[in-house]
Amino acid sequence: MRYYSWKAELLRVAIPLLVVAAGCALFDLGLLPLLAAALLACAWLLRHLQRLSDWLYNGAKSDPPEAAGMWGQVFDVIYDMQRESSQDNDRLQAMIDYLHASFASMSDAVVMLDPYGNIEWCNASAHDLLGLREEDDKGRQLVNLLRSPAFLRYFEAERYQAPLEMVSPVNGLINLSISVSFFGKRNRLLFARDVTRTHRLEQMRKDFVANVSHELRTPLTVINGYLETFSEHGGANPRWDRAVDQMLQQSRRMNLLIHDLMMLSRLESVPKLADESVIQLRPLMEMIREESGTAAKGKRRIEIDCDDKIAINGNANELRSAFSNLAVNAARYTAENDRIILRWYQDDYHAYFEVEDTGIGIEPQYIPRLTERFYRVDQSRSLDTGGTGLGLAIVKHVLIRHRAELRIRSAPNQGSVFTCVFPKSAAVQVSGKE
């Protein structure tokens, strides 16, 4: 395509006018011929402008009008741009159709939402799991169709880091995992997955652990009783004394394991708190200090830093178990004469129970998994400490029931800090010390 500059187009219009002006001056014709020539030039320009307007008004779908000079260049450039835009639109539409076809074939429900929460598109599975139909619900507010209080809180809070588990609004036997993510300009994409099988397997696991723990408790109590009798009245055959002591030690360890498993099972199966009361922290921390002092070999320097002006509202047995587990862990994973500090304080936003130690510390890659059941960083050392591997899992579940969280800071050979972060509403102001 030849490029025409504005100078060439100016010459195209100016040369005829100059010729007419020269003729008028030469033959003394006056200004009338020049005015007529100027009007013809304007009419020529307006004709091309009208052709451009008509072509654009009709969508520029046909071939561009034939024109010379800069006008022909304008027609050709617009036509090329329109053709490229049409090709881009076709590619985008093909991609959208491909994504829609992919989402439509999924067994998970997929719902696309605009920035205002209106439904733009959903697949067929959205009808089976959520009761949504694209042809009926397109353009409607999602929160007007899914009225579960849990979903409304999750959707409107816009904190979508973790999925929401809820019962399907169209089938109470189906458990769903809802996840939402932002894309584009505050548009949202919702996925709903049927996790009924996983939920049932998890419930079966919980029931199995609870039942087995309960059934093992009675025979283990009998075995433990006889072993204690043999240990107390040993001496008839000294060769068996060491074996009886080892069996008694392992029996007691199994008792602790069953106790922790039963507590975990209860924490999971009873979601709501019961028997809440206002708990003074200093007496509780004194009790925990005594327990921690006997949990490991050798002495530990256990200090208490307690704000006596505040108490905590919660379940006394559960909080005692959680705080005791943290303190006993600190005692087990520190050396003799190491320092352990138990703290209770608050700031403008939260209340904190903290256990700080100067022990061996934990490498950063292990910290996210510490609250998993039976997870141990060092298996050989854990056998020496006598723990069950469930202590931090119990702490996690107790804190969840109290709307709190566990934060862990640690570094190898620099000690650890385990902090229970409670909402400010859990702290209760008290008038004085007890």
XYZ file of N, CA and C in Angstrom, residues 208-431:
672
model
N -14.486 -44.568 63.571
C -13.611 -45.711 63.831
C -12.643 -45.406 64.974
N -12.013 -44.231 64.903
C -11.055 -43.863 65.954
C -11.752 -43.785 67.301
N -12.957 -43.168 67.316
C -13.681 -43.036 68.580
C -14.065 -44.405 69.137
N -14.583 -45.277 68.274
C -15.028 -46.592 68.743
C -13.861 -47.461 69.192
N -12.782 -47.472 68.387
C -11.632 -48.295 68.745
C -10.997 -47.794 70.043
N -10.889 -46.464 70.161
C -10.301 -45.906 71.382
C -11.131 -46.291 72.600
N -12.450 -46.227 72.439
C -13.322 -46.570 73.563
C -13.222 -48.050 73.907
N -13.190 -48.916 72.884
C -13.141 -50.354 73.120
C -11.796 -50.791 73.695
N -10.728 -50.101 73.332
C -9.403 -50.474 73.838
C -9.188 -50.035 75.278
N -9.964 -49.070 75.717
C -9.706 -48.479 77.022
C -9.876 -49.503 78.156
N -10.946 -50.295 78.109
C -11.218 -51.242 79.190
C -10.166 -52.349 79.274
N -9.875 -53.077 78.170
C -8.838 -54.124 78.297
C -7.471 -53.561 78.652
N -7.168 -52.350 78.165
C -5.872 -51.768 78.480
C -5.794 -51.402 79.966
N -6.918 -50.981 80.541
C -6.937 -50.688 81.974
C -6.651 -51.950 82.788
N -7.243 -53.068 82.360
C -7.002 -54.340 83.058
C -5.534 -54.746 82.950
N -4.982 -54.660 81.718
C -3.577 -55.027 81.514
C -2.669 -54.135 82.354
N -2.965 -52.834 82.361
C -2.157 -51.886 83.111
C -2.207 -52.199 84.618
N -3.394 -52.582 85.096
C -3.527 -52.912 86.513
C -2.689 -54.112 86.905
N -2.743 -55.175 86.116
C -1.940 -56.368 86.426
C -0.443 -56.060 86.337
N -0.045 -55.257 85.329
C 1.376 -54.924 85.208
C 1.855 -54.118 86.404
N 1.015 -53.200 86.892
C 1.397 -52.436 88.081
C 1.544 -53.369 89.296
N 0.640 -54.370 89.399
C 0.738 -55.340 90.493
C 2.033 -56.134 90.404
N 2.352 -56.614 89.187
C 3.596 -57.362 89.005
C 4.808 -56.492 89.335
N 4.740 -55.219 88.936
C 5.876 -54.327 89.172
C 6.068 -54.058 90.662
N 4.955 -53.895 91.386
C 5.049 -53.608 92.827
C 5.487 -54.827 93.630
N 5.126 -56.023 93.170
C 5.441 -57.246 93.932
C 6.442 -58.111 93.184
N 7.301 -57.452 92.434
C 8.299 -58.212 91.688
C 9.361 -58.778 92.613
N 10.249 -59.535 92.079
C 11.353 -60.105 92.852
C 11.343 -61.615 92.859
N 10.206 -62.240 92.592
C 10.155 -63.705 92.567
C 11.032 -64.238 91.448
N 11.053 -63.551 90.362
C 11.902 -63.934 89.226
C 12.516 -62.648 88.682
N 13.690 -62.237 89.134
C 14.285 -60.952 88.743
C 14.479 -60.801 87.245
N 14.537 -61.920 86.521
C 14.738 -61.813 85.084
C 13.582 -61.093 84.399
N 12.395 -61.140 85.029
C 11.217 -60.539 84.389
C 10.969 -59.094 84.841
N 11.714 -58.629 85.834
C 11.437 -57.285 86.352
C 11.590 -56.211 85.272
N 12.671 -56.294 84.522
C 12.904 -55.273 83.477
C 11.835 -55.361 82.394
N 11.446 -56.589 82.025
C 10.405 -56.749 80.998
C 9.073 -56.185 81.479
N 8.730 -56.456 82.743
C 7.463 -55.934 83.285
C 7.489 -54.409 83.324
N 8.608 -53.819 83.725
C 8.701 -52.356 83.774
C 8.550 -51.749 82.380
N 9.166 -52.369 81.360
C 9.033 -51.863 79.997
C 7.593 -51.987 79.498
N 6.948 -53.131 79.791
C 5.552 -53.304 79.379
C 4.655 -52.283 80.068
N 4.922 -52.016 81.346
C 4.133 -51.037 82.078
C 4.321 -49.637 81.486
N 5.552 -49.309 81.115
C 5.819 -48.002 80.513
C 5.066 -47.850 79.187
N 5.101 -48.883 78.345
C 4.403 -48.811 77.062
C 2.886 -48.835 77.240
N 2.429 -49.550 78.264
C 1.000 -49.571 78.552
C 0.502 -48.182 78.949
N 1.277 -47.504 79.772
C 0.895 -46.140 80.164
C 0.931 -45.198 78.963
N 1.919 -45.405 78.102
C 1.984 -44.570 76.904
C 0.773 -44.806 76.005
N 0.344 -46.054 75.890
C -0.842 -46.346 75.088
C -2.094 -45.741 75.720
N -2.131 -45.737 77.058
C -3.248 -45.087 77.741
C -3.321 -43.603 77.392
N -2.163 -42.950 77.378
C -2.118 -41.534 77.007
C -2.574 -41.337 75.568
N -2.150 -42.233 74.683
C -2.533 -42.140 73.282
C -4.049 -42.275 73.125
N -4.629 -43.253 73.811
C -6.076 -43.443 73.732
C -6.812 -42.244 74.313
N -6.295 -41.706 75.415
C -6.911 -40.512 76.009
C -6.912 -39.350 75.006
N -5.776 -39.131 74.326
C -5.687 -38.033 73.366
C -6.574 -38.280 72.154
N -6.633 -39.542 71.687
C -7.497 -39.861 70.546
C -8.966 -39.617 70.891
N -9.374 -39.999 72.079
C -10.763 -39.793 72.496
C -11.075 -38.312 72.639
N -10.120 -37.551 73.123
C -10.344 -36.115 73.242
C -10.458 -35.464 71.865
N -9.572 -35.860 70.941
C -9.664 -35.335 69.574
C -11.000 -35.684 68.944
N -11.439 -36.909 69.143
C -12.716 -37.341 68.600
C -13.860 -36.510 69.163
N -13.813 -36.229 70.455
C -14.864 -35.413 71.063
C -14.833 -33.985 70.535
N -13.637 -33.431 70.365
C -13.519 -32.072 69.861
C -14.077 -31.951 68.440
N -13.875 -33.001 67.630
C -14.357 -32.970 66.254
C -15.857 -33.226 66.161
N -16.382 -34.072 67.041
C -17.786 -34.464 66.932
C -18.725 -33.499 67.630
N -18.224 -32.688 68.544
C -19.069 -31.709 69.247
C -18.585 -30.323 68.842
N -19.156 -29.725 67.797
C -18.610 -28.473 67.266
C -18.799 -27.270 68.152
N -19.823 -27.259 69.014
C -20.106 -26.073 69.816
C -19.535 -26.226 71.220
N -19.106 -25.107 71.771
C -18.580 -25.109 73.129
C -19.685 -25.338 74.143
N -19.328 -25.988 75.225
C -20.264 -26.191 76.331
C -19.552 -25.827 77.625
N -20.336 -25.473 78.627
C -19.787 -25.166 79.953
C -18.743 -24.053 79.887
N -19.079 -22.971 79.239
C -18.173 -21.828 79.214
C -18.192 -21.128 80.565
N -17.048 -20.603 80.950
C -16.936 -19.877 82.216
C -15.784 -18.896 82.111
N -15.714 -17.993 83.071
C -14.607 -17.040 83.135
C -13.462 -17.686 83.916
N -12.300 -17.764 83.282
C -11.166 -18.508 83.840
C -10.047 -17.538 84.191
N -9.604 -17.591 85.454
C -8.442 -16.822 85.883
C -7.189 -17.546 85.385
N -6.293 -16.809 84.764
C -5.147 -17.453 84.126
C -4.004 -17.786 85.079
N -3.766 -16.982 86.110
C -2.602 -17.256 86.961
C -2.692 -18.613 87.660
N -3.811 -18.960 88.323
C -3.875 -20.303 88.934
C -3.701 -21.419 87.902
N -4.285 -21.225 86.711
C -4.135 -22.231 85.662
C -2.677 -22.347 85.236
N -1.988 -21.235 85.097
C -0.584 -21.264 84.678
C 0.310 -21.872 85.757
N -0.027 -21.636 87.035
C 0.723 -22.268 88.114
C 0.589 -23.789 88.047
N -0.621 -24.248 87.779
C -0.859 -25.688 87.668
C -0.085 -26.268 86.485
N -0.102 -25.551 85.367
C 0.607 -26.015 84.177
C 2.116 -26.035 84.430
N 2.622 -25.071 85.188
C 4.052 -25.063 85.503
C 4.444 -26.313 86.277
N 3.609 -26.753 87.235
C 3.904 -27.963 87.999
C 3.913 -29.184 87.075
N 2.918 -29.263 86.173
C 2.861 -30.405 85.257
C 4.076 -30.425 84.336
N 4.453 -29.256 83.824
C 5.572 -29.191 82.892
C 6.877 -29.546 83.580
N 7.006 -29.190 84.871
C 8.235 -29.480 85.585
C 8.513 -30.954 85.739
N 7.455 -31.784 85.724
C 7.633 -33.231 85.883
C 7.547 -33.987 84.554
N 7.388 -33.237 83.435
C 7.185 -33.899 82.140
C 8.479 -34.346 81.487
N 9.595 -33.806 81.924
C 10.860 -34.162 81.287
C 11.926 -34.351 82.351
N 13.004 -35.014 81.970
C 14.104 -35.248 82.899
C 14.874 -33.952 83.120
N 15.278 -33.716 84.352
C 16.025 -32.506 84.668
C 15.113 -31.333 84.954
N 15.685 -30.259 85.451
C 14.915 -29.083 85.830
C 14.875 -28.075 84.692
N 13.750 -27.366 84.593
C 13.598 -26.274 83.648
C 13.272 -25.005 84.436
N 13.733 -23.873 83.957
C 13.393 -22.609 84.591
C 12.098 -22.095 83.957
N 11.005 -22.373 84.616
C 9.688 -22.019 84.072
C 9.193 -20.757 84.766
N 8.990 -19.683 83.993
C 8.568 -18.393 84.515
C 7.148 -18.076 84.035
N 6.448 -17.281 84.830
C 5.077 -16.888 84.499
C 5.013 -15.372 84.387
N 4.490 -14.902 83.265
C 4.273 -13.473 83.037
C 2.789 -13.297 82.707
N 1.990 -12.956 83.703
C 0.531 -12.968 83.561
C -0.058 -11.593 83.881
N -0.900 -11.098 82.992
C -1.660 -9.874 83.248
C -2.899 -10.262 84.054
N -2.865 -10.010 85.357
C -3.959 -10.446 86.237
C -5.221 -9.613 86.077
N -5.153 -8.565 85.274
C -6.335 -7.726 85.084
C -7.308 -8.313 84.063
N -6.888 -9.344 83.365
C -7.766 -9.946 82.360
C -7.861 -11.452 82.586
N -9.053 -11.973 82.394
C -9.305 -13.413 82.415
C -9.759 -13.810 81.006
N -10.140 -15.081 80.835
C -10.589 -15.548 79.528
C -11.904 -16.285 79.673
N -12.763 -16.127 78.702
C -14.046 -16.812 78.692
C -13.950 -18.026 77.768
N -14.192 -19.226 78.314
C -14.099 -20.423 77.493
C -14.322 -21.663 78.324
N -14.042 -22.811 77.720
C -14.187 -24.093 78.399
C -12.899 -24.390 79.171
N -12.999 -24.494 80.482
C -11.816 -24.623 81.335
C -11.021 -25.884 81.018
N -11.696 -27.031 80.858
C -10.976 -28.283 80.616
C -10.246 -28.262 79.279
N -10.896 -27.732 78.256
C -10.271 -27.705 76.940
C -9.083 -26.754 76.916
N -9.244 -25.558 77.479
C -8.133 -24.607 77.475
C -6.974 -25.117 78.321
N -7.276 -25.747 79.445
C -6.211 -26.317 80.269
C -5.436 -27.363 79.482
N -6.160 -28.204 78.724
C -5.493 -29.235 77.930
C -4.609 -28.606 76.853
N -5.129 -27.580 76.172
C -4.353 -26.940 75.097
C -3.107 -26.259 75.652
N -3.276 -25.441 76.692
C -2.133 -24.727 77.256
C -1.117 -25.704 77.852
N -1.609 -26.765 78.509
C -0.714 -27.751 79.101
C 0.089 -28.475 78.025
N -0.545 -28.805 76.906
C 0.171 -29.471 75.820
C 1.314 -28.609 75.304
N 1.074 -27.303 75.151
C 2.138 -26.418 74.676
C 3.290 -26.348 75.678
N 2.957 -26.227 76.968
C 4.003 -26.117 77.987
C 4.778 -27.424 78.133
N 4.076 -28.567 78.108
C 4.746 -29.869 78.237
C 5.637 -30.110 77.029
N 5.183 -29.734 75.834
C 6.027 -29.853 74.641
C 7.309 -29.050 74.808
N 7.167 -27.821 75.324
C 8.355 -26.992 75.534
C 9.311 -27.663 76.510
N 8.795 -28.287 77.571
C 9.654 -28.956 78.550
C 10.351 -30.168 77.933
N 9.637 -30.897 77.081
C 10.213 -32.109 76.493
C 11.294 -31.800 75.463
N 11.160 -30.666 74.785
C 12.100 -30.359 73.709
C 13.079 -29.256 74.106
N 13.357 -29.160 75.391
C 14.412 -28.285 75.887
C 15.357 -29.107 76.751
N 16.525 -28.545 76.988
C 17.532 -29.234 77.810
C 17.446 -28.745 79.251
N 18.143 -29.431 80.112
C 18.145 -29.061 81.523
C 18.638 -27.623 81.696
N 17.925 -26.883 82.588
C 18.222 -25.484 82.895
C 17.845 -24.524 81.766
N 17.205 -25.016 80.705
C 16.674 -24.097 79.695
C 15.512 -23.306 80.285
N 15.200 -22.190 79.645
C 14.197 -21.279 80.170
C 12.896 -21.405 79.383
N 11.781 -21.463 80.102
C 10.443 -21.499 79.503
C 9.611 -20.375 80.134
N 8.947 -19.581 79.312
C 8.123 -18.475 79.803
C 6.678 -18.703 79.372
N 5.768 -18.654 80.325
C 4.333 -18.712 80.059
C 3.786 -17.296 80.176
N 3.173 -16.763 79.101
C 2.694 -15.382 79.097
C 1.197 -15.330 78.820
N 0.551 -14.352 79.428
C -0.852 -14.042 79.149
C -0.978 -12.517 79.116
N -1.380 -11.977 77.967
C -1.472 -10.522 77.823
C -2.450 -10.206 76.690
N -2.706 -8.933 76.479
C -3.599 -8.501 75.411
C -3.092 -7.188 74.818
N -3.583 -6.886 73.610
C -3.356 -5.576 73.004
C -4.702 -5.019 72.552
N -4.686 -4.086 71.630
C -5.941 -3.446 71.222
C -6.826 -4.363 70.381
N -6.290 -5.487 69.900
C -7.045 -6.307 68.954
C -7.260 -7.743 69.420
N -6.327 -8.298 70.194
C -6.409 -9.705 70.558
C -5.936 -9.921 71.992
N -6.202 -11.141 72.481
C -5.617 -11.625 73.729
C -4.705 -12.802 73.381
N -3.608 -12.973 74.133
C -2.584 -13.939 73.755
C -2.166 -14.796 74.946
N -2.104 -16.116 74.707
C -1.408 -17.025 75.629
C -0.187 -17.532 74.882
N 0.979 -17.373 75.480
C 2.214 -17.622 74.755
C 3.131 -18.515 75.583
N 3.777 -19.461 74.896
C 4.796 -20.313 75.515
C 6.084 -20.120 74.726
N 7.079 -19.556 75.391
C 8.377 -19.304 74.764
C 9.436 -20.160 75.443
N 10.305 -20.756 74.637
C 11.380 -21.565 75.216
C 12.700 -21.261 74.524
N 13.774 -21.737 75.132
C 15.119 -21.557 74.571
C 15.681 -22.907 74.136
N 14.802 -23.759 73.604
C 15.191 -25.123 73.256
C 15.831 -25.256 71.897
N 15.666 -26.448 71.322
C 16.384 -26.787 70.079
C 15.829 -26.066 68.864
N 14.592 -25.590 68.930
C 14.010 -24.894 67.789
C 13.563 -25.837 66.687
N 12.913 -25.266 65.680
C 12.348 -26.049 64.575
C 12.720 -25.379 63.266
N 13.089 -26.164 62.272
C 13.402 -25.612 60.956
C 12.120 -25.146 60.268
N 12.183 -24.056 59.484
C 10.969 -23.438 58.930
C 10.109 -24.379 58.097
N 10.709 -25.307 57.358
C 9.919 -26.167 56.468
C 9.016 -27.137 57.220
N 9.298 -27.361 58.513
C 8.487 -28.301 59.280
C 7.311 -27.632 59.988
N 7.368 -26.318 60.144
C 6.372 -25.629 60.965
C 4.939 -25.808 60.449
N 4.651 -25.693 59.129
C 3.249 -25.815 58.681
C 2.601 -27.164 59.003
N 3.403 -28.222 59.242
C 2.837 -29.551 59.456
C 2.778 -29.959 60.928
N 3.166 -29.061 61.817
C 3.282 -29.451 63.221
C 1.950 -29.842 63.842
N 0.833 -29.285 63.355
C -0.466 -29.583 63.965
C -1.130 -30.814 63.351
N -0.442 -31.509 62.440
C -0.998 -32.744 61.893
C -0.903 -33.862 62.924
N -1.860 -34.779 62.885
C -1.836 -35.917 63.802
C -0.582 -36.764 63.566
N 0.082 -37.107 64.647
C 1.223 -38.025 64.652
C 2.429 -37.497 63.873
N 2.394 -36.246 63.440
C 3.563 -35.718 62.719
C 4.671 -35.382 63.712
N 5.881 -35.863 63.414
C 7.024 -35.604 64.279
C 8.200 -35.166 63.407
N 8.871 -34.113 63.841
C 10.037 -33.640 63.105
C 11.183 -34.627 63.237
N 11.413 -35.133 64.452
C 12.512 -36.061 64.736
C 11.925 -37.287 65.423
N 11.758 -38.372 64.671
C 11.122 -39.570 65.212
C 11.920 -40.160 66.368
N 13.238 -40.185 66.249
C 14.043 -40.818 67.303
C 13.943 -40.026 68.602
N 13.972 -38.702 68.505
C 13.872 -37.902 69.729
C 12.478 -37.995 70.326
N 11.450 -38.119 69.478
C 10.082 -38.193 69.967
C 9.848 -39.443 70.792
N 10.510 -40.537 70.431
C 10.365 -41.752 71.218
C 10.923 -41.565 72.623
N 11.995 -40.784 72.735
C 12.577 -40.540 74.048
C 11.697 -39.657 74.909
N 10.983 -38.707 74.294
C 10.174 -37.764 75.066
C 8.875 -38.380 75.538
N 8.406 -39.448 74.900
C 7.197 -40.122 75.348
C 5.910 -39.468 74.913
N 5.939 -38.553 73.964
C 4.715 -37.899 73.500
C 3.903 -38.800 72.593
N 2.644 -38.411 72.390
C 1.752 -39.207 71.533
C 1.705 -38.694 70.104
N 2.219 -37.495 69.848
C 2.132 -36.919 68.517
C 0.791 -36.272 68.225
N -0.068 -36.147 69.240
C -1.405 -35.568 69.048
C -1.587 -34.249 69.794
N -0.573 -33.844 70.558
C -0.725 -32.666 71.411
C -1.074 -31.412 70.638
N -0.330 -31.102 69.569
C -0.583 -29.881 68.816
C -1.857 -29.979 67.992
N -2.250 -31.196 67.596
C -3.537 -31.360 66.917
C -4.682 -31.016 67.875
N -4.546 -31.428 69.138
C -5.552 -31.067 70.147
C -5.581 -29.562 70.354
N -4.403 -28.946 70.440
C -4.332 -27.489 70.599
C -5.064 -26.791 69.451
N -4.805 -27.245 68.226
C -5.434 -26.631 67.054
C -6.951 -26.697 67.139
N -7.513 -27.863 67.478
C -8.962 -28.019 67.511
C -9.585 -27.248 68.673
N -8.909 -27.211 69.809
C -9.431 -26.413 70.930
C -9.503 -24.942 70.537
N -8.458 -24.451 69.901
C -8.440 -23.038 69.519
C -9.499 -22.730 68.463
N -9.709 -23.649 67.534
C -10.754 -23.431 66.529
C -12.110 -23.281 67.200
N -12.363 -24.115 68.222
C -13.640 -24.041 68.935
C -13.772 -22.740 69.726
N -12.652 -22.100 70.042
C -12.678 -20.825 70.760
C -12.441 -19.638 69.811
N -12.605 -19.876 68.488
C -12.421 -18.831 67.482
C -11.022 -18.198 67.572
N -10.052 -19.041 67.816
C -8.669 -18.578 67.964
C -7.779 -19.332 66.983
N -6.512 -18.970 66.960
C -5.559 -19.624 66.060
C -4.212 -19.770 66.754
N -3.412 -20.707 66.231
C -2.072 -20.962 66.769
C -1.035 -20.400 65.799
N -0.142 -19.562 66.319
C 0.964 -19.022 65.534
C 2.276 -19.554 66.102
N 3.189 -19.923 65.213
C 4.448 -20.539 65.644
C 5.613 -19.771 65.028
N 6.535 -19.364 65.881
C 7.797 -18.757 65.432
C 8.939 -19.588 66.009
N 9.843 -19.984 65.138
C 10.936 -20.821 65.625
C 12.099 -20.795 64.643
N 13.268 -21.077 65.158
C 14.469 -21.200 64.334
C 15.395 -22.193 65.024
N 16.150 -22.977 64.266
C 17.049 -23.968 64.873
C 18.027 -23.322 65.847
N 18.123 -23.925 67.040
C 19.041 -23.497 68.103
C 18.737 -22.100 68.650
N 17.543 -21.574 68.344
C 17.152 -20.258 68.851
C 15.837 -20.311 69.621
N 15.335 -21.490 69.870
C 14.111 -21.622 70.638
C 12.857 -21.447 69.788
N 11.698 -21.520 70.456
C 10.409 -21.449 69.773
C 9.448 -20.594 70.590
N 8.465 -20.030 69.881
C 7.386 -19.286 70.523
C 6.068 -19.790 69.929
N 5.230 -20.406 70.771
C 3.909 -20.870 70.374
C 2.882 -19.899 70.980
N 2.097 -19.241 70.114
C 1.177 -18.200 70.577
C -0.259 -18.567 70.201
N -1.127 -18.611 71.218
C -2.562 -18.797 71.004
C -3.193 -17.408 70.918
N -3.746 -17.079 69.756
C -4.292 -15.746 69.512
C -5.811 -15.813 69.603
N -6.371 -15.163 70.630
C -7.808 -15.157 70.864
C -8.410 -13.822 70.426
N -9.671 -13.836 70.013
C -10.318 -12.549 69.713
C -10.435 -11.699 70.967
N -10.450 -10.400 70.788
C -10.511 -9.490 71.941
C -11.756 -9.765 72.795
N -12.827 -10.244 72.146
C -14.063 -10.497 72.883
C -13.922 -11.633 73.889
N -12.889 -12.492 73.736
C -12.691 -13.601 74.679
C -12.085 -13.127 76.000
N -11.427 -11.969 75.991
C -10.801 -11.448 77.204
C -11.852 -10.774 78.085
N -11.761 -11.030 79.376
C -12.715 -10.479 80.352
C -11.932 -9.659 81.378
N -12.331 -8.407 81.553
C -11.675 -7.558 82.545
C -12.127 -7.963 83.955
N -11.137 -8.088 84.869
C -11.459 -8.429 86.259
C -11.018 -7.291 87.150
N -11.647 -7.206 88.320
C -11.432 -6.055 89.191
C -10.093 -6.108 89.923
